[in-house]
Amino acid sequence: SYPHVDAKQVAHLWNHGTIVQSFLMEMVENALSKDGNLTALQPFVADSGEGKWAAVEAMDKSIPFVANTYALHARYLSRDKDSFAFKLLAAMRNEFGGHEVKKR
């Protein structure tokens, strides 16, 4: 994390001041407006099991499913790292889908 950077302001600028405007950036902005440093969250990205099921099905059928499999592995990686990026991912997923977040 970068203590001298106002992440909430950066998200606002990206979402309203550039061509990059998107629903997911809006969710990031919403999450950061509640807790700009995400200090209340653990860097734990929960999974519902659907991603794992889809990855296993794809492997069983010899179908490349790289992006989904990487996303699943990133969720697992989040559980071992104290990372602002993983906190942000958990917060964004909570905003758009009500996915579980773990609080400190």
Backbone as XML, in Angstrom:
<?xml version="1.0"?>
<chain id="A" units="angstrom">
  <residue number="1" name="SER">
    <atom name="N" x="0.840" y="-1.182" z="0.000"/>
    <atom name="CA" x="0.000" y="0.000" z="0.000"/>
    <atom name="C" x="0.882" y="1.241" z="0.000"/>
  </residue>
  <residue number="2" name="TYR">
    <atom name="N" x="0.323" y="2.331" z="-0.451"/>
    <atom name="CA" x="1.048" y="3.593" z="-0.553"/>
    <atom name="C" x="0.361" y="4.609" z="0.350"/>
  </residue>
  <residue number="3" name="PRO">
    <atom name="N" x="0.905" y="4.857" z="1.547"/>
    <atom name="CA" x="0.226" y="5.712" z="2.513"/>
    <atom name="C" x="0.016" y="7.147" z="2.037"/>
  </residue>
  <residue number="4" name="HIS">
    <atom name="N" x="0.825" y="7.613" z="1.112"/>
    <atom name="CA" x="0.698" y="8.987" z="0.630"/>
    <atom name="C" x="-0.322" y="9.115" z="-0.508"/>
  </residue>
  <residue number="5" name="VAL">
    <atom name="N" x="-0.908" y="8.002" z="-0.936"/>
    <atom name="CA" x="-1.887" y="8.011" z="-2.026"/>
    <atom name="C" x="-3.287" y="7.860" z="-1.436"/>
  </residue>
  <residue number="6" name="ASP">
    <atom name="N" x="-4.187" y="8.732" z="-1.852"/>
    <atom name="CA" x="-5.584" y="8.652" z="-1.426"/>
    <atom name="C" x="-6.314" y="7.718" z="-2.397"/>
  </residue>
  <residue number="7" name="ALA">
    <atom name="N" x="-6.409" y="6.442" z="-2.035"/>
    <atom name="CA" x="-6.983" y="5.430" z="-2.930"/>
    <atom name="C" x="-8.425" y="5.758" z="-3.303"/>
  </residue>
  <residue number="8" name="LYS">
    <atom name="N" x="-9.175" y="6.308" z="-2.365"/>
    <atom name="CA" x="-10.564" y="6.690" z="-2.643"/>
    <atom name="C" x="-10.618" y="7.742" z="-3.750"/>
  </residue>
  <residue number="9" name="GLN">
    <atom name="N" x="-9.745" y="8.732" z="-3.681"/>
    <atom name="CA" x="-9.695" y="9.786" z="-4.700"/>
    <atom name="C" x="-9.235" y="9.222" z="-6.047"/>
  </residue>
  <residue number="10" name="VAL">
    <atom name="N" x="-8.268" y="8.320" z="-6.024"/>
    <atom name="CA" x="-7.791" y="7.697" z="-7.265"/>
    <atom name="C" x="-8.931" y="6.929" z="-7.928"/>
  </residue>
  <residue number="11" name="ALA">
    <atom name="N" x="-9.676" y="6.155" z="-7.145"/>
    <atom name="CA" x="-10.809" y="5.402" z="-7.700"/>
    <atom name="C" x="-11.848" y="6.348" z="-8.289"/>
  </residue>
  <residue number="12" name="HIS">
    <atom name="N" x="-12.106" y="7.451" z="-7.588"/>
    <atom name="CA" x="-13.070" y="8.432" z="-8.099"/>
    <atom name="C" x="-12.593" y="9.025" z="-9.429"/>
  </residue>
  <residue number="13" name="LEU">
    <atom name="N" x="-11.325" y="9.405" z="-9.494"/>
    <atom name="CA" x="-10.786" y="9.976" z="-10.732"/>
    <atom name="C" x="-10.831" y="8.971" z="-11.879"/>
  </residue>
  <residue number="14" name="TRP">
    <atom name="N" x="-10.466" y="7.729" z="-11.606"/>
    <atom name="CA" x="-10.502" y="6.701" z="-12.654"/>
    <atom name="C" x="-11.928" y="6.489" z="-13.143"/>
  </residue>
  <residue number="15" name="ASN">
    <atom name="N" x="-12.879" y="6.533" z="-12.224"/>
    <atom name="CA" x="-14.255" y="6.226" z="-12.596"/>
    <atom name="C" x="-14.983" y="7.402" z="-13.223"/>
  </residue>
  <residue number="16" name="HIS">
    <atom name="N" x="-14.571" y="8.622" z="-12.914"/>
    <atom name="CA" x="-15.304" y="9.789" z="-13.413"/>
    <atom name="C" x="-14.464" y="10.739" z="-14.250"/>
  </residue>
  <residue number="17" name="GLY">
    <atom name="N" x="-13.156" y="10.551" z="-14.252"/>
    <atom name="CA" x="-12.306" y="11.507" z="-14.945"/>
    <atom name="C" x="-11.586" y="10.951" z="-16.156"/>
  </residue>
  <residue number="18" name="THR">
    <atom name="N" x="-11.848" y="9.701" z="-16.488"/>
    <atom name="CA" x="-11.174" y="9.088" z="-17.632"/>
    <atom name="C" x="-12.169" y="8.249" z="-18.412"/>
  </residue>
  <residue number="19" name="ILE">
    <atom name="N" x="-11.706" y="7.689" z="-19.490"/>
    <atom name="CA" x="-12.542" y="6.836" z="-20.328"/>
    <atom name="C" x="-12.715" y="5.439" z="-19.727"/>
  </residue>
  <residue number="20" name="VAL">
    <atom name="N" x="-12.037" y="5.162" z="-18.617"/>
    <atom name="CA" x="-12.019" y="3.840" z="-18.007"/>
    <atom name="C" x="-13.257" y="3.581" z="-17.141"/>
  </residue>
  <residue number="21" name="GLN">
    <atom name="N" x="-14.204" y="4.453" z="-17.131"/>
    <atom name="CA" x="-15.397" y="4.331" z="-16.307"/>
    <atom name="C" x="-16.028" y="2.941" z="-16.466"/>
  </residue>
  <residue number="22" name="SER">
    <atom name="N" x="-16.369" y="2.310" z="-15.318"/>
    <atom name="CA" x="-16.971" y="0.979" z="-15.397"/>
    <atom name="C" x="-17.727" y="0.663" z="-14.116"/>
  </residue>
  <residue number="23" name="PHE">
    <atom name="N" x="-18.565" y="-0.349" z="-14.205"/>
    <atom name="CA" x="-19.320" y="-0.805" z="-13.047"/>
    <atom name="C" x="-18.384" y="-1.292" z="-11.944"/>
  </residue>
  <residue number="24" name="LEU">
    <atom name="N" x="-17.344" y="-2.045" z="-12.316"/>
    <atom name="CA" x="-16.417" y="-2.560" z="-11.307"/>
    <atom name="C" x="-15.638" y="-1.429" z="-10.637"/>
  </residue>
  <residue number="25" name="MET">
    <atom name="N" x="-15.260" y="-0.401" z="-11.400"/>
    <atom name="CA" x="-14.589" y="0.751" z="-10.775"/>
    <atom name="C" x="-15.539" y="1.463" z="-9.815"/>
  </residue>
  <residue number="26" name="GLU">
    <atom name="N" x="-16.819" y="1.498" z="-10.163"/>
    <atom name="CA" x="-17.806" y="2.086" z="-9.263"/>
    <atom name="C" x="-17.862" y="1.291" z="-7.953"/>
  </residue>
  <residue number="27" name="MET">
    <atom name="N" x="-17.780" y="-0.030" z="-8.044"/>
    <atom name="CA" x="-17.789" y="-0.869" z="-6.848"/>
    <atom name="C" x="-16.532" y="-0.637" z="-6.005"/>
  </residue>
  <residue number="28" name="VAL">
    <atom name="N" x="-15.386" y="-0.461" z="-6.667"/>
    <atom name="CA" x="-14.141" y="-0.142" z="-5.960"/>
    <atom name="C" x="-14.290" y="1.201" z="-5.250"/>
  </residue>
  <residue number="29" name="GLU">
    <atom name="N" x="-14.821" y="2.179" z="-5.962"/>
    <atom name="CA" x="-15.021" y="3.505" z="-5.366"/>
    <atom name="C" x="-15.956" y="3.417" z="-4.157"/>
  </residue>
  <residue number="30" name="ASN">
    <atom name="N" x="-17.033" y="2.651" z="-4.273"/>
    <atom name="CA" x="-17.964" y="2.476" z="-3.150"/>
    <atom name="C" x="-17.259" y="1.867" z="-1.943"/>
  </residue>
  <residue number="31" name="ALA">
    <atom name="N" x="-16.480" y="0.821" z="-2.182"/>
    <atom name="CA" x="-15.782" y="0.145" z="-1.083"/>
    <atom name="C" x="-14.796" y="1.091" z="-0.407"/>
  </residue>
  <residue number="32" name="LEU">
    <atom name="N" x="-14.043" y="1.838" z="-1.210"/>
    <atom name="CA" x="-13.046" y="2.750" z="-0.645"/>
    <atom name="C" x="-13.691" y="3.946" z="0.049"/>
  </residue>
  <residue number="33" name="SER">
    <atom name="N" x="-14.900" y="4.319" z="-0.360"/>
    <atom name="CA" x="-15.567" y="5.435" z="0.314"/>
    <atom name="C" x="-15.997" y="5.035" z="1.728"/>
  </residue>
  <residue number="34" name="LYS">
    <atom name="N" x="-16.159" y="3.740" z="1.968"/>
    <atom name="CA" x="-16.519" y="3.250" z="3.304"/>
    <atom name="C" x="-15.303" y="3.145" z="4.216"/>
  </residue>
  <residue number="35" name="ASP">
    <atom name="N" x="-14.170" y="2.768" z="3.651"/>
    <atom name="CA" x="-12.932" y="2.582" z="4.426"/>
    <atom name="C" x="-11.775" y="2.751" z="3.450"/>
  </residue>
  <residue number="36" name="GLY">
    <atom name="N" x="-11.246" y="3.953" z="3.356"/>
    <atom name="CA" x="-10.244" y="4.299" z="2.351"/>
    <atom name="C" x="-8.993" y="3.451" z="2.338"/>
  </residue>
  <residue number="37" name="ASN">
    <atom name="N" x="-8.624" y="2.895" z="3.469"/>
    <atom name="CA" x="-7.434" y="2.044" z="3.528"/>
    <atom name="C" x="-7.777" y="0.573" z="3.715"/>
  </residue>
  <residue number="38" name="LEU">
    <atom name="N" x="-9.067" y="0.278" z="3.776"/>
    <atom name="CA" x="-9.558" y="-1.090" z="3.963"/>
    <atom name="C" x="-8.949" y="-1.743" z="5.199"/>
  </residue>
  <residue number="39" name="THR">
    <atom name="N" x="-8.726" y="-0.936" z="6.230"/>
    <atom name="CA" x="-8.075" y="-1.434" z="7.443"/>
    <atom name="C" x="-8.924" y="-2.459" z="8.189"/>
  </residue>
  <residue number="40" name="ALA">
    <atom name="N" x="-10.235" y="-2.420" z="8.006"/>
    <atom name="CA" x="-11.112" y="-3.349" z="8.722"/>
    <atom name="C" x="-11.157" y="-4.734" z="8.081"/>
  </residue>
  <residue number="41" name="LEU">
    <atom name="N" x="-10.599" y="-4.856" z="6.876"/>
    <atom name="CA" x="-10.693" y="-6.125" z="6.145"/>
    <atom name="C" x="-9.417" y="-6.943" z="6.211"/>
  </residue>
  <residue number="42" name="GLN">
    <atom name="N" x="-9.591" y="-8.240" z="6.183"/>
    <atom name="CA" x="-8.466" y="-9.147" z="5.983"/>
    <atom name="C" x="-8.306" y="-9.356" z="4.479"/>
  </residue>
  <residue number="43" name="PRO">
    <atom name="N" x="-7.092" y="-9.622" z="4.013"/>
    <atom name="CA" x="-6.883" y="-9.867" z="2.583"/>
    <atom name="C" x="-7.266" y="-11.300" z="2.227"/>
  </residue>
  <residue number="44" name="PHE">
    <atom name="N" x="-8.543" y="-11.623" z="2.356"/>
    <atom name="CA" x="-9.049" y="-12.975" z="2.125"/>
    <atom name="C" x="-10.151" y="-12.881" z="1.092"/>
  </residue>
  <residue number="45" name="VAL">
    <atom name="N" x="-9.933" y="-13.470" z="-0.073"/>
    <atom name="CA" x="-10.948" y="-13.465" z="-1.124"/>
    <atom name="C" x="-11.660" y="-14.811" z="-1.069"/>
  </residue>
  <residue number="46" name="ALA">
    <atom name="N" x="-12.913" y="-14.780" z="-0.646"/>
    <atom name="CA" x="-13.686" y="-16.008" z="-0.471"/>
    <atom name="C" x="-14.062" y="-16.613" z="-1.822"/>
  </residue>
  <residue number="47" name="ASP">
    <atom name="N" x="-14.354" y="-17.904" z="-1.802"/>
    <atom name="CA" x="-14.858" y="-18.547" z="-3.015"/>
    <atom name="C" x="-16.093" y="-19.358" z="-2.652"/>
  </residue>
  <residue number="48" name="SER">
    <atom name="N" x="-17.027" y="-19.438" z="-3.591"/>
    <atom name="CA" x="-18.283" y="-20.152" z="-3.346"/>
    <atom name="C" x="-18.198" y="-21.616" z="-3.756"/>
  </residue>
  <residue number="49" name="GLY">
    <atom name="N" x="-17.150" y="-21.971" z="-4.484"/>
    <atom name="CA" x="-17.026" y="-23.335" z="-4.976"/>
    <atom name="C" x="-17.337" y="-23.458" z="-6.455"/>
  </residue>
  <residue number="50" name="GLU">
    <atom name="N" x="-18.053" y="-22.462" z="-7.011"/>
    <atom name="CA" x="-18.393" y="-22.507" z="-8.438"/>
    <atom name="C" x="-17.161" y="-22.460" z="-9.326"/>
  </residue>
  <residue number="51" name="GLY">
    <atom name="N" x="-16.209" y="-21.606" z="-8.977"/>
    <atom name="CA" x="-14.991" y="-21.486" z="-9.784"/>
    <atom name="C" x="-14.204" y="-22.785" z="-9.794"/>
  </residue>
  <residue number="52" name="LYS">
    <atom name="N" x="-14.115" y="-23.414" z="-8.628"/>
    <atom name="CA" x="-13.403" y="-24.697" z="-8.539"/>
    <atom name="C" x="-14.131" y="-25.757" z="-9.353"/>
  </residue>
  <residue number="53" name="TRP">
    <atom name="N" x="-15.449" y="-25.813" z="-9.219"/>
    <atom name="CA" x="-16.245" y="-26.776" z="-9.979"/>
    <atom name="C" x="-16.024" y="-26.578" z="-11.479"/>
  </residue>
  <residue number="54" name="ALA">
    <atom name="N" x="-16.082" y="-25.321" z="-11.937"/>
    <atom name="CA" x="-15.907" y="-25.041" z="-13.365"/>
    <atom name="C" x="-14.512" y="-25.425" z="-13.841"/>
  </residue>
  <residue number="55" name="ALA">
    <atom name="N" x="-13.491" y="-25.140" z="-13.028"/>
    <atom name="CA" x="-12.117" y="-25.482" z="-13.405"/>
    <atom name="C" x="-11.939" y="-26.996" z="-13.497"/>
  </residue>
  <residue number="56" name="VAL">
    <atom name="N" x="-12.489" y="-27.725" z="-12.540"/>
    <atom name="CA" x="-12.379" y="-29.190" z="-12.557"/>
    <atom name="C" x="-13.117" y="-29.763" z="-13.767"/>
  </residue>
  <residue number="57" name="GLU">
    <atom name="N" x="-14.313" y="-29.257" z="-14.041"/>
    <atom name="CA" x="-15.070" y="-29.720" z="-15.211"/>
    <atom name="C" x="-14.290" y="-29.469" z="-16.498"/>
  </residue>
  <residue number="58" name="ALA">
    <atom name="N" x="-13.701" y="-28.283" z="-16.604"/>
    <atom name="CA" x="-12.921" y="-27.954" z="-17.805"/>
    <atom name="C" x="-11.733" y="-28.898" z="-17.946"/>
  </residue>
  <residue number="59" name="MET">
    <atom name="N" x="-11.033" y="-29.159" z="-16.840"/>
    <atom name="CA" x="-9.888" y="-30.077" z="-16.908"/>
    <atom name="C" x="-10.335" y="-31.486" z="-17.285"/>
  </residue>
  <residue number="60" name="ASP">
    <atom name="N" x="-11.446" y="-31.938" z="-16.712"/>
    <atom name="CA" x="-11.950" y="-33.277" z="-17.035"/>
    <atom name="C" x="-12.291" y="-33.422" z="-18.513"/>
  </residue>
  <residue number="61" name="LYS">
    <atom name="N" x="-12.665" y="-32.313" z="-19.136"/>
    <atom name="CA" x="-13.047" y="-32.337" z="-20.549"/>
    <atom name="C" x="-11.934" y="-31.819" z="-21.464"/>
  </residue>
  <residue number="62" name="SER">
    <atom name="N" x="-10.747" y="-31.596" z="-20.880"/>
    <atom name="CA" x="-9.579" y="-31.087" z="-21.623"/>
    <atom name="C" x="-9.877" y="-29.768" z="-22.335"/>
  </residue>
  <residue number="63" name="ILE">
    <atom name="N" x="-10.594" y="-28.895" z="-21.639"/>
    <atom name="CA" x="-10.937" y="-27.578" z="-22.180"/>
    <atom name="C" x="-10.084" y="-26.535" z="-21.464"/>
  </residue>
  <residue number="64" name="PRO">
    <atom name="N" x="-9.304" y="-25.738" z="-22.198"/>
    <atom name="CA" x="-8.530" y="-24.670" z="-21.554"/>
    <atom name="C" x="-9.476" y="-23.656" z="-20.894"/>
  </residue>
  <residue number="65" name="PHE">
    <atom name="N" x="-9.200" y="-23.337" z="-19.665"/>
    <atom name="CA" x="-10.044" y="-22.408" z="-18.903"/>
    <atom name="C" x="-9.137" y="-21.566" z="-18.020"/>
  </residue>
  <residue number="66" name="VAL">
    <atom name="N" x="-8.161" y="-20.958" z="-18.661"/>
    <atom name="CA" x="-7.038" y="-20.330" z="-17.976"/>
    <atom name="C" x="-7.465" y="-19.178" z="-17.068"/>
  </residue>
  <residue number="67" name="ALA">
    <atom name="N" x="-8.274" y="-18.256" z="-17.568"/>
    <atom name="CA" x="-8.632" y="-17.074" z="-16.778"/>
    <atom name="C" x="-9.376" y="-17.472" z="-15.507"/>
  </residue>
  <residue number="68" name="ASN">
    <atom name="N" x="-10.330" y="-18.375" z="-15.622"/>
    <atom name="CA" x="-11.076" y="-18.814" z="-14.446"/>
    <atom name="C" x="-10.159" y="-19.527" z="-13.453"/>
  </residue>
  <residue number="69" name="THR">
    <atom name="N" x="-9.299" y="-20.383" z="-13.966"/>
    <atom name="CA" x="-8.400" y="-21.131" z="-13.092"/>
    <atom name="C" x="-7.437" y="-20.186" z="-12.381"/>
  </residue>
  <residue number="70" name="TYR">
    <atom name="N" x="-6.939" y="-19.192" z="-13.096"/>
    <atom name="CA" x="-6.060" y="-18.202" z="-12.466"/>
    <atom name="C" x="-6.812" y="-17.438" z="-11.373"/>
  </residue>
  <residue number="71" name="ALA">
    <atom name="N" x="-8.053" y="-17.045" z="-11.654"/>
    <atom name="CA" x="-8.843" y="-16.316" z="-10.659"/>
    <atom name="C" x="-9.045" y="-17.159" z="-9.402"/>
  </residue>
  <residue number="72" name="LEU">
    <atom name="N" x="-9.288" y="-18.445" z="-9.587"/>
    <atom name="CA" x="-9.445" y="-19.348" z="-8.452"/>
    <atom name="C" x="-8.155" y="-19.432" z="-7.639"/>
  </residue>
  <residue number="73" name="HIS">
    <atom name="N" x="-7.037" y="-19.559" z="-8.329"/>
    <atom name="CA" x="-5.745" y="-19.635" z="-7.636"/>
    <atom name="C" x="-5.433" y="-18.318" z="-6.921"/>
  </residue>
  <residue number="74" name="ALA">
    <atom name="N" x="-5.825" y="-17.192" z="-7.508"/>
    <atom name="CA" x="-5.611" y="-15.894" z="-6.850"/>
    <atom name="C" x="-6.395" y="-15.831" z="-5.541"/>
  </residue>
  <residue number="75" name="ARG">
    <atom name="N" x="-7.599" y="-16.399" z="-5.531"/>
    <atom name="CA" x="-8.370" y="-16.437" z="-4.281"/>
    <atom name="C" x="-7.619" y="-17.233" z="-3.226"/>
  </residue>
  <residue number="76" name="TYR">
    <atom name="N" x="-7.059" y="-18.362" z="-3.627"/>
    <atom name="CA" x="-6.292" y="-19.174" z="-2.674"/>
    <atom name="C" x="-5.036" y="-18.429" z="-2.208"/>
  </residue>
  <residue number="77" name="LEU">
    <atom name="N" x="-4.358" y="-17.752" z="-3.134"/>
    <atom name="CA" x="-3.160" y="-16.984" z="-2.768"/>
    <atom name="C" x="-3.473" y="-15.883" z="-1.762"/>
  </residue>
  <residue number="78" name="SER">
    <atom name="N" x="-4.663" y="-15.298" z="-1.876"/>
    <atom name="CA" x="-5.025" y="-14.183" z="-0.997"/>
    <atom name="C" x="-4.983" y="-14.586" z="0.467"/>
  </residue>
  <residue number="79" name="ARG">
    <atom name="N" x="-5.105" y="-15.838" z="0.745"/>
    <atom name="CA" x="-5.190" y="-16.308" z="2.123"/>
    <atom name="C" x="-3.839" y="-16.364" z="2.814"/>
  </residue>
  <residue number="80" name="ASP">
    <atom name="N" x="-2.776" y="-16.203" z="2.042"/>
    <atom name="CA" x="-1.428" y="-16.271" z="2.604"/>
    <atom name="C" x="-0.685" y="-14.940" z="2.561"/>
  </residue>
  <residue number="81" name="LYS">
    <atom name="N" x="-1.308" y="-13.897" z="2.048"/>
    <atom name="CA" x="-0.597" y="-12.635" z="1.853"/>
    <atom name="C" x="-1.361" y="-11.500" z="2.529"/>
  </residue>
  <residue number="82" name="ASP">
    <atom name="N" x="-0.622" y="-10.550" z="3.097"/>
    <atom name="CA" x="-1.244" y="-9.346" z="3.635"/>
    <atom name="C" x="-1.093" y="-8.265" z="2.582"/>
  </residue>
  <residue number="83" name="SER">
    <atom name="N" x="-2.038" y="-8.211" z="1.675"/>
    <atom name="CA" x="-1.921" y="-7.372" z="0.491"/>
    <atom name="C" x="-3.126" y="-6.448" z="0.349"/>
  </residue>
  <residue number="84" name="PHE">
    <atom name="N" x="-2.857" y="-5.177" z="0.078"/>
    <atom name="CA" x="-3.935" y="-4.226" z="-0.178"/>
    <atom name="C" x="-4.729" y="-4.661" z="-1.407"/>
  </residue>
  <residue number="85" name="ALA">
    <atom name="N" x="-4.053" y="-5.196" z="-2.417"/>
    <atom name="CA" x="-4.734" y="-5.632" z="-3.644"/>
    <atom name="C" x="-5.775" y="-6.704" z="-3.330"/>
  </residue>
  <residue number="86" name="PHE">
    <atom name="N" x="-5.436" y="-7.659" z="-2.478"/>
    <atom name="CA" x="-6.396" y="-8.706" z="-2.137"/>
    <atom name="C" x="-7.521" y="-8.161" z="-1.258"/>
  </residue>
  <residue number="87" name="LYS">
    <atom name="N" x="-7.210" y="-7.197" z="-0.389"/>
    <atom name="CA" x="-8.267" y="-6.552" z="0.390"/>
    <atom name="C" x="-9.238" y="-5.853" z="-0.556"/>
  </residue>
  <residue number="88" name="LEU">
    <atom name="N" x="-8.676" y="-5.154" z="-1.551"/>
    <atom name="CA" x="-9.504" y="-4.428" z="-2.512"/>
    <atom name="C" x="-10.363" y="-5.390" z="-3.327"/>
  </residue>
  <residue number="89" name="LEU">
    <atom name="N" x="-9.790" y="-6.501" z="-3.745"/>
    <atom name="CA" x="-10.551" y="-7.496" z="-4.498"/>
    <atom name="C" x="-11.694" y="-8.055" z="-3.651"/>
  </residue>
  <residue number="90" name="ALA">
    <atom name="N" x="-11.415" y="-8.361" z="-2.392"/>
    <atom name="CA" x="-12.463" y="-8.868" z="-1.501"/>
    <atom name="C" x="-13.566" y="-7.824" z="-1.322"/>
  </residue>
  <residue number="91" name="ALA">
    <atom name="N" x="-13.184" y="-6.568" z="-1.133"/>
    <atom name="CA" x="-14.161" y="-5.493" z="-0.945"/>
    <atom name="C" x="-15.003" y="-5.290" z="-2.197"/>
  </residue>
  <residue number="92" name="MET">
    <atom name="N" x="-14.375" y="-5.328" z="-3.377"/>
    <atom name="CA" x="-15.107" y="-5.149" z="-4.629"/>
    <atom name="C" x="-16.111" y="-6.285" z="-4.820"/>
  </residue>
  <residue number="93" name="ARG">
    <atom name="N" x="-15.693" y="-7.524" z="-4.573"/>
    <atom name="CA" x="-16.595" y="-8.669" z="-4.718"/>
    <atom name="C" x="-17.758" y="-8.572" z="-3.732"/>
  </residue>
  <residue number="94" name="ASN">
    <atom name="N" x="-17.499" y="-8.036" z="-2.546"/>
    <atom name="CA" x="-18.565" y="-7.841" z="-1.578"/>
    <atom name="C" x="-19.558" y="-6.797" z="-2.075"/>
  </residue>
  <residue number="95" name="GLU">
    <atom name="N" x="-19.060" y="-5.750" z="-2.710"/>
    <atom name="CA" x="-19.925" y="-4.684" z="-3.223"/>
    <atom name="C" x="-20.850" y="-5.184" z="-4.327"/>
  </residue>
  <residue number="96" name="PHE">
    <atom name="N" x="-20.325" y="-5.943" z="-5.282"/>
    <atom name="CA" x="-21.171" y="-6.305" z="-6.420"/>
    <atom name="C" x="-21.933" y="-7.607" z="-6.235"/>
  </residue>
  <residue number="97" name="GLY">
    <atom name="N" x="-21.492" y="-8.471" z="-5.354"/>
    <atom name="CA" x="-22.187" y="-9.744" z="-5.246"/>
    <atom name="C" x="-22.480" y="-10.177" z="-3.829"/>
  </residue>
  <residue number="98" name="GLY">
    <atom name="N" x="-22.151" y="-9.326" z="-2.877"/>
    <atom name="CA" x="-22.379" y="-9.686" z="-1.492"/>
    <atom name="C" x="-21.505" y="-10.834" z="-1.011"/>
  </residue>
  <residue number="99" name="HIS">
    <atom name="N" x="-20.366" y="-11.044" z="-1.712"/>
    <atom name="CA" x="-19.462" y="-12.119" z="-1.320"/>
    <atom name="C" x="-18.894" y="-11.830" z="0.069"/>
  </residue>
  <residue number="100" name="GLU">
    <atom name="N" x="-18.636" y="-12.898" z="0.795"/>
    <atom name="CA" x="-18.126" y="-12.805" z="2.162"/>
    <atom name="C" x="-16.813" y="-12.020" z="2.221"/>
  </residue>
  <residue number="101" name="VAL">
    <atom name="N" x="-16.695" y="-11.187" z="3.249"/>
    <atom name="CA" x="-15.410" y="-10.565" z="3.577"/>
    <atom name="C" x="-15.098" y="-10.927" z="5.021"/>
  </residue>
  <residue number="102" name="LYS">
    <atom name="N" x="-13.821" y="-11.046" z="5.300"/>
    <atom name="CA" x="-13.402" y="-11.326" z="6.674"/>
    <atom name="C" x="-12.879" y="-10.032" z="7.273"/>
  </residue>
  <residue number="103" name="LYS">
    <atom name="N" x="-13.379" y="-9.715" z="8.455"/>
    <atom name="CA" x="-12.969" y="-8.491" z="9.144"/>
    <atom name="C" x="-11.882" y="-8.809" z="10.147"/>
  </residue>
  <residue number="104" name="ARG">
    <atom name="N" x="-11.081" y="-7.794" z="10.403"/>
    <atom name="CA" x="-10.011" y="-7.936" z="11.408"/>
    <atom name="C" x="-10.598" y="-7.887" z="12.795"/>
  </residue>
</chain>
